[in-house]
PDB file of C-alpha atoms in Angstrom:
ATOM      1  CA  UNK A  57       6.060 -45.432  33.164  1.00 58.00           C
ATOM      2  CA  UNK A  58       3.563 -43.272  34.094  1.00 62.00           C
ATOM      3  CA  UNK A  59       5.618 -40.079  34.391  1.00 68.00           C
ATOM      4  CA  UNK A  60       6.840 -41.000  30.733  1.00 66.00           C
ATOM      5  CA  UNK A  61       3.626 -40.721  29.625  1.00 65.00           C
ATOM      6  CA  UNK A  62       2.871 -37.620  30.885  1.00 68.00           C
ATOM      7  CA  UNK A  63       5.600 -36.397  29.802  1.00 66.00           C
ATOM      8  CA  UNK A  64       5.340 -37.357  26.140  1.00 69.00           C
ATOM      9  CA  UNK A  65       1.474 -35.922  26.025  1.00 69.00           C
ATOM     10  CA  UNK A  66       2.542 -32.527  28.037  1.00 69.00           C
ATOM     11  CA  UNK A  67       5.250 -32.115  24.974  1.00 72.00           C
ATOM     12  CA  UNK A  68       2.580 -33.304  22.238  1.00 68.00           C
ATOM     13  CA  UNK A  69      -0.343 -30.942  23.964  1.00 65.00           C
ATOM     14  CA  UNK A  70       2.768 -27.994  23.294  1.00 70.00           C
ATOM     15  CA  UNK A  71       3.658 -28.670  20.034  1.00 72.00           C
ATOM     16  CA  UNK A  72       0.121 -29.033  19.007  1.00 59.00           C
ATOM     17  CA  UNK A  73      -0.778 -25.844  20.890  1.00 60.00           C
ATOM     18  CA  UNK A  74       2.035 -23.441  19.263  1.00 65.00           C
ATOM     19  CA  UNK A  75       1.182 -25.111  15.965  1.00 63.00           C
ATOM     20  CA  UNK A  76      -2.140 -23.938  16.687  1.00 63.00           C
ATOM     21  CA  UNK A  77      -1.034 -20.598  17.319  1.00 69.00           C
ATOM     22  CA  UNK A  78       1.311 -20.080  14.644  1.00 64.00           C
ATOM     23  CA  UNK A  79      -0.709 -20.956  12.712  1.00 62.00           C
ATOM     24  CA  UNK A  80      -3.612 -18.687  13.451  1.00 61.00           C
ATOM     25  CA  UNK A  81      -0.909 -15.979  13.206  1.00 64.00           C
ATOM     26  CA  UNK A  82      -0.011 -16.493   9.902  1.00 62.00           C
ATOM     27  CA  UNK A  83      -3.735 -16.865   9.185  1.00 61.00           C
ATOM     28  CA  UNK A  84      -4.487 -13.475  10.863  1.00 65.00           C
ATOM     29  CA  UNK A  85      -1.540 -11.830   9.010  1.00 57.00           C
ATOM     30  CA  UNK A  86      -2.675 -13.052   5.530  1.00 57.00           C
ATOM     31  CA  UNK A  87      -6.202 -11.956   6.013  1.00 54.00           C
ATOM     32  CA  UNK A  88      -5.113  -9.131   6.900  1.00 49.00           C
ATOM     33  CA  UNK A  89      -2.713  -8.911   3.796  1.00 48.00           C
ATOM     34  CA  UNK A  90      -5.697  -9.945   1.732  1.00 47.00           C
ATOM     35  CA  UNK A  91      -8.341  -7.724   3.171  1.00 47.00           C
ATOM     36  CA  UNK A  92      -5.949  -4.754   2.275  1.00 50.00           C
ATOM     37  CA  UNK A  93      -5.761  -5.199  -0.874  1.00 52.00           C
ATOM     38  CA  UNK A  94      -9.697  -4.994  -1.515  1.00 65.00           C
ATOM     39  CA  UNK A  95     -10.107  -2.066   0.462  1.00 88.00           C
ATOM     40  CA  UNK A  96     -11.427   1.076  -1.733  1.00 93.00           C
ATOM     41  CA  UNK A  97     -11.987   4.550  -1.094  1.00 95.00           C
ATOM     42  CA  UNK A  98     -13.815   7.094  -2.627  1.00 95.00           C
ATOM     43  CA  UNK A  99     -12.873  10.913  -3.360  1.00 95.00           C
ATOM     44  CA  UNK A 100     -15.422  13.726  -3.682  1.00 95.00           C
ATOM     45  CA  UNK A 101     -14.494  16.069  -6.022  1.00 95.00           C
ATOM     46  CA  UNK A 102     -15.695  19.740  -6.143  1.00 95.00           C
ATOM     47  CA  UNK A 103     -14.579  21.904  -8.846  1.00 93.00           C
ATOM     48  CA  UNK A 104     -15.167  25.270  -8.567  1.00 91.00           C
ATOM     49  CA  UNK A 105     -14.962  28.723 -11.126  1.00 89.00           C
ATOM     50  CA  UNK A 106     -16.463  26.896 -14.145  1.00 91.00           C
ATOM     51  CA  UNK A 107     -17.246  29.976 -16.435  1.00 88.00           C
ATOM     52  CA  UNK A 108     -19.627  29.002 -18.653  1.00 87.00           C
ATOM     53  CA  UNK A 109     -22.644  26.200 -18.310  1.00 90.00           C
ATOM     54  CA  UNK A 110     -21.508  24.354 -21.315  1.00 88.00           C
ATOM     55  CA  UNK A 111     -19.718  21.209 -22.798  1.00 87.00           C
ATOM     56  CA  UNK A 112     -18.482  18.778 -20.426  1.00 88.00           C
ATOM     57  CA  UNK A 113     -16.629  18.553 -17.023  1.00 90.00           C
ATOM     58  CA  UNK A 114     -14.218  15.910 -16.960  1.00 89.00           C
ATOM     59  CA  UNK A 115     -12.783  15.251 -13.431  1.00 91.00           C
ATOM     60  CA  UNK A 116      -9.899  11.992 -13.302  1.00 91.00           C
ATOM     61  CA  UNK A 117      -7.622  10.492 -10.841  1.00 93.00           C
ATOM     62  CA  UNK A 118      -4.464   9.261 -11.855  1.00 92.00           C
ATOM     63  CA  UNK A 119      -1.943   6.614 -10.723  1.00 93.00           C
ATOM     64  CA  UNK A 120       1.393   8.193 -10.718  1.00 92.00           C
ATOM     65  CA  UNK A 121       2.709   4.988 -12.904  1.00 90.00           C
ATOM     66  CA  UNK A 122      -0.191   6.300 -15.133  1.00 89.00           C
ATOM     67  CA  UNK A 123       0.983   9.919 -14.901  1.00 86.00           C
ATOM     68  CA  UNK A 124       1.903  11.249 -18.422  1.00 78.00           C
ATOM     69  CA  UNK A 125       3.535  14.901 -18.753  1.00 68.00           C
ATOM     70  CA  UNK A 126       2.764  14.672 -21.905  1.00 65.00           C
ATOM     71  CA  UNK A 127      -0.737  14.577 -21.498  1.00 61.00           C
ATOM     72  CA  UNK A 128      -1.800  11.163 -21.825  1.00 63.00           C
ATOM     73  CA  UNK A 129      -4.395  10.809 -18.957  1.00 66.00           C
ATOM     74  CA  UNK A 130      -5.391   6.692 -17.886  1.00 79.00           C
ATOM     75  CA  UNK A 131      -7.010   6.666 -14.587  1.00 84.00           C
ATOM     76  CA  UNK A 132     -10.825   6.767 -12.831  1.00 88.00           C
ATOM     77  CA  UNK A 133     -12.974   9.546 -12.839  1.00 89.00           C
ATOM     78  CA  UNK A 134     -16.134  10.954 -14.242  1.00 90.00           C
ATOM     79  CA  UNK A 135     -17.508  13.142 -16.970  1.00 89.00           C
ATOM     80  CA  UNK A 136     -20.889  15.115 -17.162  1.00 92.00           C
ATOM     81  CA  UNK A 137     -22.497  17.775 -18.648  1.00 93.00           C
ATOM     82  CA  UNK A 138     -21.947  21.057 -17.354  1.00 93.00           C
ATOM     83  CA  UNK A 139     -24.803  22.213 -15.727  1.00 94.00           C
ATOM     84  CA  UNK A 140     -23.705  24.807 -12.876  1.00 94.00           C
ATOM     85  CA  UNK A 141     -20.633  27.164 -11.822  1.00 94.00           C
ATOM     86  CA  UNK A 142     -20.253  25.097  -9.539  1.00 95.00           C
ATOM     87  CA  UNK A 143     -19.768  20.942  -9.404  1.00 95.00           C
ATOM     88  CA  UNK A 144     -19.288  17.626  -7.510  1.00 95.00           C
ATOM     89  CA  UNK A 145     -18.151  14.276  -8.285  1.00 90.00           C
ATOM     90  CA  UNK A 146     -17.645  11.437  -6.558  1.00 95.00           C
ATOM     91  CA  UNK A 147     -14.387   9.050  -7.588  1.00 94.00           C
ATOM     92  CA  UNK A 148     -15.333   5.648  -6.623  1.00 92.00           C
ATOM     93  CA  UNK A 149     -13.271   2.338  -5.848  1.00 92.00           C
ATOM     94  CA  UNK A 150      -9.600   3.887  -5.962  1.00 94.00           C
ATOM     95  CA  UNK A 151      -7.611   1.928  -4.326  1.00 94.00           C
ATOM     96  CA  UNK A 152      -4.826   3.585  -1.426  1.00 95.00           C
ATOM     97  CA  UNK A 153      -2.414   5.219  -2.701  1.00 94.00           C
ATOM     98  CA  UNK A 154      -1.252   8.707  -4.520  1.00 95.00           C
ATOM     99  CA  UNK A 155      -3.229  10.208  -7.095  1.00 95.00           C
ATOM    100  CA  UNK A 156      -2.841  12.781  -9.313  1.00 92.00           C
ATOM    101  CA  UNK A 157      -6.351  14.657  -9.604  1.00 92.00           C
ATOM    102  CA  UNK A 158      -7.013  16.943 -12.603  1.00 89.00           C
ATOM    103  CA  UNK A 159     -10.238  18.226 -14.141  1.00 89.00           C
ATOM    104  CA  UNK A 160     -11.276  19.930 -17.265  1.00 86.00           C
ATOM    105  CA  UNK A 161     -14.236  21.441 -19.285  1.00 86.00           C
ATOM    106  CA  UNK A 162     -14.432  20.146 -22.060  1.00 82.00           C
ATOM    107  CA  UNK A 163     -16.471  21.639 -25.310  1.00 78.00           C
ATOM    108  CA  UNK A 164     -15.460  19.284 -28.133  1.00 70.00           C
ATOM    109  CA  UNK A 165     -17.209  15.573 -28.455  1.00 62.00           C
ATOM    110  CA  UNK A 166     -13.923  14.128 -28.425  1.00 59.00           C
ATOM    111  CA  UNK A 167     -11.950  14.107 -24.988  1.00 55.00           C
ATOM    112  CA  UNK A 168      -8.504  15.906 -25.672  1.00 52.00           C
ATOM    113  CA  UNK A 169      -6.548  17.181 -22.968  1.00 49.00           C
ATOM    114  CA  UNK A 170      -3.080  18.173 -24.705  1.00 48.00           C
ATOM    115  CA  UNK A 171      -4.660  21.666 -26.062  1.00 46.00           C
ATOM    116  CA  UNK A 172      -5.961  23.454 -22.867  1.00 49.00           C
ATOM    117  CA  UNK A 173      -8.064  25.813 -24.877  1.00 53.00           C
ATOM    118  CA  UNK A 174     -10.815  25.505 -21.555  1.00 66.00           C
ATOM    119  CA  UNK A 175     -10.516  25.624 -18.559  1.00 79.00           C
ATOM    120  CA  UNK A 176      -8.108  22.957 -16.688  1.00 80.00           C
ATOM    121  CA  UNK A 177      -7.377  22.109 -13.031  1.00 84.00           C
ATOM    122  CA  UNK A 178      -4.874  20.595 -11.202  1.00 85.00           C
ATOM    123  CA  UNK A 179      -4.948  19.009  -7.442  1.00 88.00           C
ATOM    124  CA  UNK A 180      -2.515  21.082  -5.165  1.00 79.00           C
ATOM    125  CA  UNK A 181      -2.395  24.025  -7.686  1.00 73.00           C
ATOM    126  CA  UNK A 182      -5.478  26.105  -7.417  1.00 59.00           C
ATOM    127  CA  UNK A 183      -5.911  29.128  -8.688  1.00 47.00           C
ATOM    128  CA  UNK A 184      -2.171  28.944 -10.502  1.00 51.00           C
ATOM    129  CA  UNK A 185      -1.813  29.813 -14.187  1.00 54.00           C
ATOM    130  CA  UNK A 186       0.188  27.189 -16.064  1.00 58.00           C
ATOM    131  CA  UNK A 187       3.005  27.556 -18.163  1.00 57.00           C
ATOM    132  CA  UNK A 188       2.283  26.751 -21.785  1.00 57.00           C
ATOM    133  CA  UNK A 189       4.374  25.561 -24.423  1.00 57.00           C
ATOM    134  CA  UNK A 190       4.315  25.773 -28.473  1.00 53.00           C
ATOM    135  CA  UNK A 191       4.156  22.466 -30.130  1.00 57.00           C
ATOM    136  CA  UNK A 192       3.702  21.819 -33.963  1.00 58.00           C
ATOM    137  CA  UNK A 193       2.401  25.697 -33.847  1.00 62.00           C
ATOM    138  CA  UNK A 194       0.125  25.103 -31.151  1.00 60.00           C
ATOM    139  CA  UNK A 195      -0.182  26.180 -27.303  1.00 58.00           C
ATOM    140  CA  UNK A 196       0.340  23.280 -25.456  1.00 61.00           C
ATOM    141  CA  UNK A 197      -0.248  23.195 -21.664  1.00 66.00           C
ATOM    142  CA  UNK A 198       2.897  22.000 -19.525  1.00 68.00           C
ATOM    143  CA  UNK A 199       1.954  19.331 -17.578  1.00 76.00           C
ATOM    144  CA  UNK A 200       3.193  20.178 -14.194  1.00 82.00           C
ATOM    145  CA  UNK A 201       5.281  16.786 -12.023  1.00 83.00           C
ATOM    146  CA  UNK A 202       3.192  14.203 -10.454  1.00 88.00           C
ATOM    147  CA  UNK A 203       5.237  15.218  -7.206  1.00 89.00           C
ATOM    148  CA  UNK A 204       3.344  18.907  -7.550  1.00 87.00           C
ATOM    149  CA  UNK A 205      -0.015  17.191  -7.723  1.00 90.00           C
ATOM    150  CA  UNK A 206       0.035  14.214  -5.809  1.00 92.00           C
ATOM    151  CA  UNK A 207      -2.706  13.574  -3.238  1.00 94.00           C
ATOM    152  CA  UNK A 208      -3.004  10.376  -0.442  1.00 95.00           C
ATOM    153  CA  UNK A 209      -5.646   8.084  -0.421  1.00 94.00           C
ATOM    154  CA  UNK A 210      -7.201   6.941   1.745  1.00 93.00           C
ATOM    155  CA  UNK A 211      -6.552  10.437   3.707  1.00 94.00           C
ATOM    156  CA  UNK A 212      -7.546  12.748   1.394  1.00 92.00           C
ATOM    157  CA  UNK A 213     -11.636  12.073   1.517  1.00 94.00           C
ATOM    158  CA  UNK A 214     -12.432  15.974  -0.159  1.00 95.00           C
ATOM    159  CA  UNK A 215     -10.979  17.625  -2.940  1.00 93.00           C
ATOM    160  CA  UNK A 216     -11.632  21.405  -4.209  1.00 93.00           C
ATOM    161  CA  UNK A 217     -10.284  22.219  -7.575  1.00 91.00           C
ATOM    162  CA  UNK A 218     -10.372  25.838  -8.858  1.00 88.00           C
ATOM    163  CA  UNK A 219     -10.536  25.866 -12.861  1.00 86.00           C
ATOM    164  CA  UNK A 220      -8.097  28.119 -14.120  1.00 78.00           C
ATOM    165  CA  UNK A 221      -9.088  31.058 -16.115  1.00 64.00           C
ATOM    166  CA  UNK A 222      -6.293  30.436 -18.663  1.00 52.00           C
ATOM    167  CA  UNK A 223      -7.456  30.262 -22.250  1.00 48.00           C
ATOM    168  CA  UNK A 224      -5.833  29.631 -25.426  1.00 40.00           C
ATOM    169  CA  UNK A 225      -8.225  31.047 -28.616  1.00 36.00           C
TER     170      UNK A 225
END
């Protein structure tokens, strides 16, 4: 009788322990699941070549699913007044993933990226004149493919962009 005993609280004492331990594995796995998705990085921007110390630097990070060739830009970033040839932002809270990173001066009030008549910047194409395109009688930049500009985050911690010189009068 006594040997049953045993025997029924040794298999109890095992179910109970790998119940135990499964579930602080699944536990451990969803907190780790969870604590991924809350992790953000940020990205410091420097753009470099900005001719003249006016209107305003617009530097954004883009979601490929946000990415527009057609110039529709959705994504974080920052904006300031131009006050040097030089500059440096910092792109909080993006989560990890691929971005698209693109900056621009800016000299009208209104932010409007489809005419580049500035000077424009793309991540992984420095220094690179872009093709331009005429639309409705107008010079229209063509927006290179996210796959050109895409960046990783969180490995990519530094970015330098090198406005372009291009300008359409």
């Amino acid at each position: 009788m006594q040997s049953m005993k045993k025997k029924i609280e040794n298999k109890f004492l095992k179910r109970l322990l790998s119940l135990f331990i499964s579930f602080c594995m699944s536990f451990i796995l969803f907190a780790n699941e969870a604590t991924q998705d809350t992790n953000y990085y940020n990205l410091r921007v420097i753009v470099d070549g900005i001719n003249r110390i006016e209107g305003r630097l617009l530097a954004l990070a883009i979601p490929p699913e946000k990415y527009d060739i057609n110039g529709q830009l959705y994504g974080r970033g920052k904006i300031d007044d131009v006050d040097g040839y030089t500059m440096e932002f910092v792109i909080d809270s993006l989560k990890q993933g691929e971005y698209g990173i693109i900056s621009s001066v800016l000299l009208e009030e209104k932010i409007h990226l489809y005419l580049p008549r500035y000077q424009y910047a793309f991540s992984r194409i420095n220094d690179k004149e872009l093709d331009l395109d005429i639309k409705h009688g107008e010079p229209q930049l063509k927006w290179p493919a996210f796959e050109d500009i895409k960046i990783s985050i969180p490995e990519t911690k530094v970015i330098r962009l090198i406005l372009s010189n291009n300008k359409v009068q």
